[in-house]
Amino acid sequence: MPRKRKLLAQLSALQSNPSSPSLDALEKVNAVPDGDDSSKSSKYFAIEKKNSSQLEADFFNQPCISLAKSFLGQILVRKLPDGRELWGRIVETEAYLGGEDEASHSKGGKQTQRNAAMFMKPGTLYVYQIYGMYFCINVSSQGEGAAVLLRSLEPLRGLDAMRELRSAARKGPPRVLRDWQLCNGPSKLCQALGIDKTFDQRDLAQDAAIWMAPGSDLPGEQDVVATTRIGIGNRGEWALKPLRFYLRGNKSVSVVDKKTEKEMAAMGHSSGS
């Protein structure tokens, strides 16, 4: 069989069978001897690597607060090395505005090796470590040094793999985690999706191992709670600004603000999430 027809047949089988080997494995099988790696740059492989439902770069090119709200309801997808995909609906975010924002890692416009991703183009991942053992994932936005923290996901697909990853990362005796407990916090989210420092500075609009897909059930304004951020300590007025956004009524949200929700209810905002 001519090589082009063989590649097309294998790619067709891969697309129709989720249990097929990963693309990396397929590339190795089709590697040409004597160092010729032309198959890896073939347009047929490029088609497989590009996810048609992936949100494009233009989506991330928004002001920080706007992006933090726009993330709600979108789907974060993580493709593991073994080919399994983990899907989670974004249900909670926080905006960090850079510059004057006293709670931001880029306050005062200070750029370091650690926070460099916050100054890169919108859609760049900023992953940092806390307490020397946990990771948090952020996405850069418009604005010098501005980024959005992804706080919580509602697990949709690959829950067994998420449990495996959470269990491997946990200390102490194992315990069964309910679905809503898998990703209800920034470090839990990273554990469940196998996200670590190696994801720092990756392009969310281009990466083959992590991307964002459009959600089918986007919230309305009445479904979104705007309240204060979590765990930022004594940052004056910035500790009180409503820069955390979450889907009201969603069980996977890390911390619920009952007071704000009661105020919304009193104003006639009924939750549709």
CSV table of C-alpha atoms in Angstrom, one decimal, residues 6-231:
chain,number,residue,atom,x,y,z
A,6,LYS,CA,-1.4,3.8,4.6
A,7,LEU,CA,-1.2,7.0,6.8
A,8,LEU,CA,-4.7,8.0,5.9
A,9,ALA,CA,-6.0,4.6,6.8
A,10,GLN,CA,-4.3,4.6,10.1
A,11,LEU,CA,-5.5,8.1,11.0
A,12,SER,CA,-9.0,7.2,10.0
A,13,ALA,CA,-8.9,4.2,12.4
A,14,LEU,CA,-7.4,6.3,15.2
A,15,GLN,CA,-10.2,8.9,14.9
A,16,SER,CA,-13.0,6.3,14.9
A,17,ASN,CA,-11.5,4.2,17.8
A,18,PRO,CA,-10.8,6.1,21.1
A,19,SER,CA,-8.9,3.1,22.4
A,20,SER,CA,-6.3,3.2,19.6
A,21,PRO,CA,-2.7,4.0,20.5
A,22,SER,CA,-1.8,7.6,21.0
A,23,LEU,CA,-0.6,9.7,18.1
A,24,ASP,CA,3.0,9.7,19.4
A,25,ALA,CA,3.0,5.9,19.3
A,26,LEU,CA,1.6,6.0,15.8
A,27,GLU,CA,4.4,8.4,14.7
A,28,LYS,CA,7.0,6.0,16.1
A,29,VAL,CA,5.4,3.1,14.2
A,30,ASN,CA,5.6,5.1,11.0
A,31,ALA,CA,9.0,6.5,11.6
A,32,VAL,CA,11.2,6.2,8.5
A,33,PRO,CA,14.7,4.6,8.9
A,34,ASP,CA,17.9,6.6,8.6
A,35,GLY,CA,16.7,9.6,10.4
A,36,ASP,CA,14.1,10.7,7.9
A,37,ASP,CA,11.3,12.2,10.1
A,38,SER,CA,9.2,13.6,7.2
A,39,SER,CA,6.2,11.7,8.5
A,40,LYS,CA,6.2,13.8,11.6
A,41,SER,CA,5.8,17.0,9.6
A,42,SER,CA,3.2,15.5,7.3
A,43,LYS,CA,0.0,17.4,6.9
A,44,TYR,CA,-2.0,14.3,7.9
A,45,PHE,CA,-0.4,14.3,11.4
A,46,ALA,CA,-1.0,18.1,11.6
A,47,ILE,CA,-4.7,17.5,11.0
A,48,GLU,CA,-4.9,15.0,13.9
A,49,LYS,CA,-3.1,17.2,16.3
A,50,LYS,CA,-5.3,20.3,15.7
A,51,ASN,CA,-8.5,20.0,17.7
A,52,SER,CA,-11.4,21.4,15.7
A,53,SER,CA,-13.3,22.3,18.9
A,54,GLN,CA,-10.4,24.1,20.5
A,55,LEU,CA,-11.0,27.8,21.5
A,56,GLU,CA,-8.7,30.0,19.4
A,57,ALA,CA,-6.2,32.6,20.5
A,58,ASP,CA,-8.7,35.4,19.9
A,59,PHE,CA,-10.9,34.1,22.7
A,60,PHE,CA,-8.2,34.7,25.3
A,61,ASN,CA,-7.5,38.2,24.0
A,62,GLN,CA,-9.8,39.9,26.5
A,63,PRO,CA,-9.4,42.1,29.6
A,64,CYS,CA,-8.8,40.1,32.7
A,65,ILE,CA,-12.2,40.4,34.4
A,66,SER,CA,-14.0,39.8,31.1
A,67,LEU,CA,-11.9,36.6,30.5
A,68,ALA,CA,-12.5,35.4,34.1
A,69,LYS,CA,-16.2,35.5,33.5
A,70,SER,CA,-16.0,34.1,29.9
A,71,PHE,CA,-14.2,31.0,31.2
A,72,LEU,CA,-17.2,30.0,33.2
A,73,GLY,CA,-19.0,27.1,31.5
A,74,GLN,CA,-16.1,26.5,29.1
A,75,ILE,CA,-14.4,23.0,29.0
A,76,LEU,CA,-10.8,22.5,30.1
A,77,VAL,CA,-9.4,19.4,28.4
A,78,ARG,CA,-6.3,17.5,29.4
A,79,LYS,CA,-4.9,14.7,27.2
A,80,LEU,CA,-2.8,12.3,29.2
A,81,PRO,CA,0.3,10.6,27.6
A,82,ASP,CA,-1.6,7.4,27.3
A,83,GLY,CA,-4.3,9.1,25.2
A,84,ARG,CA,-7.0,9.4,27.8
A,85,GLU,CA,-8.8,12.8,27.8
A,86,LEU,CA,-10.0,14.4,31.0
A,87,TRP,CA,-12.8,17.0,30.7
A,88,GLY,CA,-14.0,19.5,33.3
A,89,ARG,CA,-16.4,22.4,33.1
A,90,ILE,CA,-14.9,25.6,34.5
A,91,VAL,CA,-17.2,26.7,37.4
A,92,GLU,CA,-14.9,29.1,39.4
A,93,THR,CA,-12.2,31.6,38.5
A,94,GLU,CA,-10.4,34.6,40.0
A,95,ALA,CA,-9.0,37.7,38.2
A,96,TYR,CA,-5.6,39.1,39.0
A,97,LEU,CA,-5.1,42.4,37.3
A,98,GLY,CA,-1.4,42.9,37.6
A,99,GLY,CA,0.2,46.3,38.2
A,100,GLU,CA,-1.8,48.0,41.0
A,101,ASP,CA,-3.4,44.7,42.2
A,102,GLU,CA,-1.8,44.1,45.5
A,103,ALA,CA,-2.8,40.4,45.5
A,104,SER,CA,-1.2,39.7,42.1
A,105,HIS,CA,2.2,38.0,41.6
A,106,SER,CA,2.9,40.8,39.2
A,107,LYS,CA,2.0,43.7,41.5
A,108,GLY,CA,3.9,46.9,40.7
A,109,GLY,CA,4.7,45.5,37.2
A,110,LYS,CA,7.5,43.4,38.6
A,111,GLN,CA,8.5,40.6,36.2
A,112,THR,CA,10.5,37.7,37.4
A,113,GLN,CA,11.5,34.3,36.1
A,114,ARG,CA,8.6,32.8,38.1
A,115,ASN,CA,5.8,35.0,36.8
A,116,ALA,CA,7.1,35.6,33.2
A,117,ALA,CA,4.1,33.9,31.7
A,118,MET,CA,1.8,36.6,33.1
A,119,PHE,CA,3.5,39.1,30.7
A,120,MET,CA,3.2,36.8,27.7
A,121,LYS,CA,0.4,36.8,25.1
A,122,PRO,CA,-3.1,36.1,26.2
A,123,GLY,CA,-3.8,32.4,26.5
A,124,THR,CA,-0.3,31.6,28.0
A,125,LEU,CA,-0.4,29.2,31.0
A,126,TYR,CA,1.1,30.4,34.2
A,127,VAL,CA,1.7,27.5,36.6
A,128,TYR,CA,3.3,28.1,40.0
A,129,GLN,CA,3.9,26.0,43.1
A,130,ILE,CA,2.5,26.7,46.6
A,131,TYR,CA,3.7,25.2,49.9
A,132,GLY,CA,6.4,23.5,48.0
A,133,MET,CA,4.1,20.7,46.8
A,134,TYR,CA,0.9,22.0,45.2
A,135,PHE,CA,0.4,23.7,41.8
A,136,CYS,CA,-2.1,26.3,40.6
A,137,ILE,CA,-2.9,27.1,36.9
A,138,ASN,CA,-3.6,30.5,35.5
A,139,VAL,CA,-4.2,31.9,32.0
A,140,SER,CA,-2.8,35.2,30.9
A,141,SER,CA,-5.1,37.9,29.6
A,142,GLN,CA,-5.0,41.4,28.1
A,143,GLY,CA,-3.2,43.8,30.5
A,144,GLU,CA,0.4,43.9,31.6
A,145,GLY,CA,0.9,41.0,34.0
A,146,ALA,CA,-2.8,40.1,34.3
A,147,ALA,CA,-4.0,36.5,34.5
A,148,VAL,CA,-7.0,34.4,35.5
A,149,LEU,CA,-6.7,31.7,38.1
A,150,LEU,CA,-8.8,28.5,37.4
A,151,ARG,CA,-10.1,27.6,40.8
A,152,SER,CA,-12.6,24.8,40.2
A,153,LEU,CA,-13.9,22.4,37.6
A,154,GLU,CA,-17.0,20.2,37.4
A,155,PRO,CA,-15.7,16.8,36.2
A,156,LEU,CA,-17.3,15.6,33.0
A,157,ARG,CA,-15.1,12.9,31.5
A,158,GLY,CA,-12.2,10.7,32.7
A,159,LEU,CA,-13.3,10.7,36.4
A,160,ASP,CA,-11.6,7.4,37.1
A,161,ALA,CA,-8.3,8.7,35.8
A,162,MET,CA,-8.8,11.9,37.9
A,163,ARG,CA,-9.3,9.7,41.0
A,164,GLU,CA,-6.1,7.8,40.2
A,165,LEU,CA,-4.1,11.1,39.9
A,166,ARG,CA,-5.6,12.6,43.1
A,167,SER,CA,-4.9,9.4,45.0
A,168,ALA,CA,-1.3,9.3,43.8
A,169,ALA,CA,-0.8,12.9,44.9
A,170,ARG,CA,-2.5,12.6,48.3
A,171,LYS,CA,-0.8,11.9,51.6
A,172,GLY,CA,-2.2,9.8,54.4
A,173,PRO,CA,-4.8,7.0,54.2
A,174,PRO,CA,-6.7,6.8,50.9
A,175,ARG,CA,-10.4,7.8,50.9
A,176,VAL,CA,-13.0,7.7,48.2
A,177,LEU,CA,-13.6,11.1,46.6
A,178,ARG,CA,-17.0,12.0,45.4
A,179,ASP,CA,-17.3,13.4,41.9
A,180,TRP,CA,-17.7,17.0,43.0
A,181,GLN,CA,-14.6,16.8,45.3
A,182,LEU,CA,-12.2,15.9,42.5
A,183,CYS,CA,-11.5,19.4,41.2
A,184,ASN,CA,-13.1,21.8,43.7
A,185,GLY,CA,-10.0,23.9,44.4
A,186,PRO,CA,-7.0,25.1,42.4
A,187,SER,CA,-4.5,22.6,43.6
A,188,LYS,CA,-7.0,19.7,43.5
A,189,LEU,CA,-7.7,20.7,39.9
A,190,CYS,CA,-4.1,20.4,39.0
A,191,GLN,CA,-3.7,17.1,40.8
A,192,ALA,CA,-6.7,15.6,39.1
A,193,LEU,CA,-5.5,16.7,35.7
A,194,GLY,CA,-1.8,15.9,36.2
A,195,ILE,CA,-0.7,19.5,35.7
A,196,ASP,CA,2.7,20.5,37.1
A,197,LYS,CA,5.4,23.1,36.5
A,198,THR,CA,6.2,21.7,33.0
A,199,PHE,CA,2.9,23.3,31.8
A,200,ASP,CA,4.2,26.8,32.6
A,201,GLN,CA,4.4,29.1,29.6
A,202,ARG,CA,2.5,26.7,27.3
A,203,ASP,CA,0.0,28.2,24.8
A,204,LEU,CA,-3.5,27.1,25.6
A,205,ALA,CA,-4.6,27.8,22.1
A,206,GLN,CA,-1.9,25.6,20.5
A,207,ASP,CA,-0.9,22.9,23.0
A,208,ALA,CA,-1.6,19.2,22.2
A,209,ALA,CA,-1.8,18.1,25.8
A,210,ILE,CA,-4.1,20.8,27.3
A,211,TRP,CA,-6.7,23.1,25.7
A,212,MET,CA,-10.0,24.7,26.1
A,213,ALA,CA,-13.2,23.7,24.3
A,214,PRO,CA,-16.4,25.7,24.0
A,215,GLY,CA,-19.0,24.7,26.6
A,216,SER,CA,-22.5,23.8,25.4
A,217,ASP,CA,-24.3,25.3,28.5
A,218,LEU,CA,-22.9,28.8,29.1
A,219,PRO,CA,-24.3,30.7,32.1
A,220,GLY,CA,-26.3,33.9,32.0
A,221,GLU,CA,-25.4,36.9,34.1
A,222,GLN,CA,-28.0,35.8,36.8
A,223,ASP,CA,-26.1,32.6,37.3
A,224,VAL,CA,-22.7,34.2,38.1
A,225,VAL,CA,-21.7,35.2,41.6
A,226,ALA,CA,-19.1,37.9,41.9
A,227,THR,CA,-17.4,37.9,45.3
A,228,THR,CA,-14.0,38.3,47.0
A,229,ARG,CA,-11.0,36.2,46.2
A,230,ILE,CA,-9.8,33.4,48.5
A,231,GLY,CA,-6.6,33.2,50.5
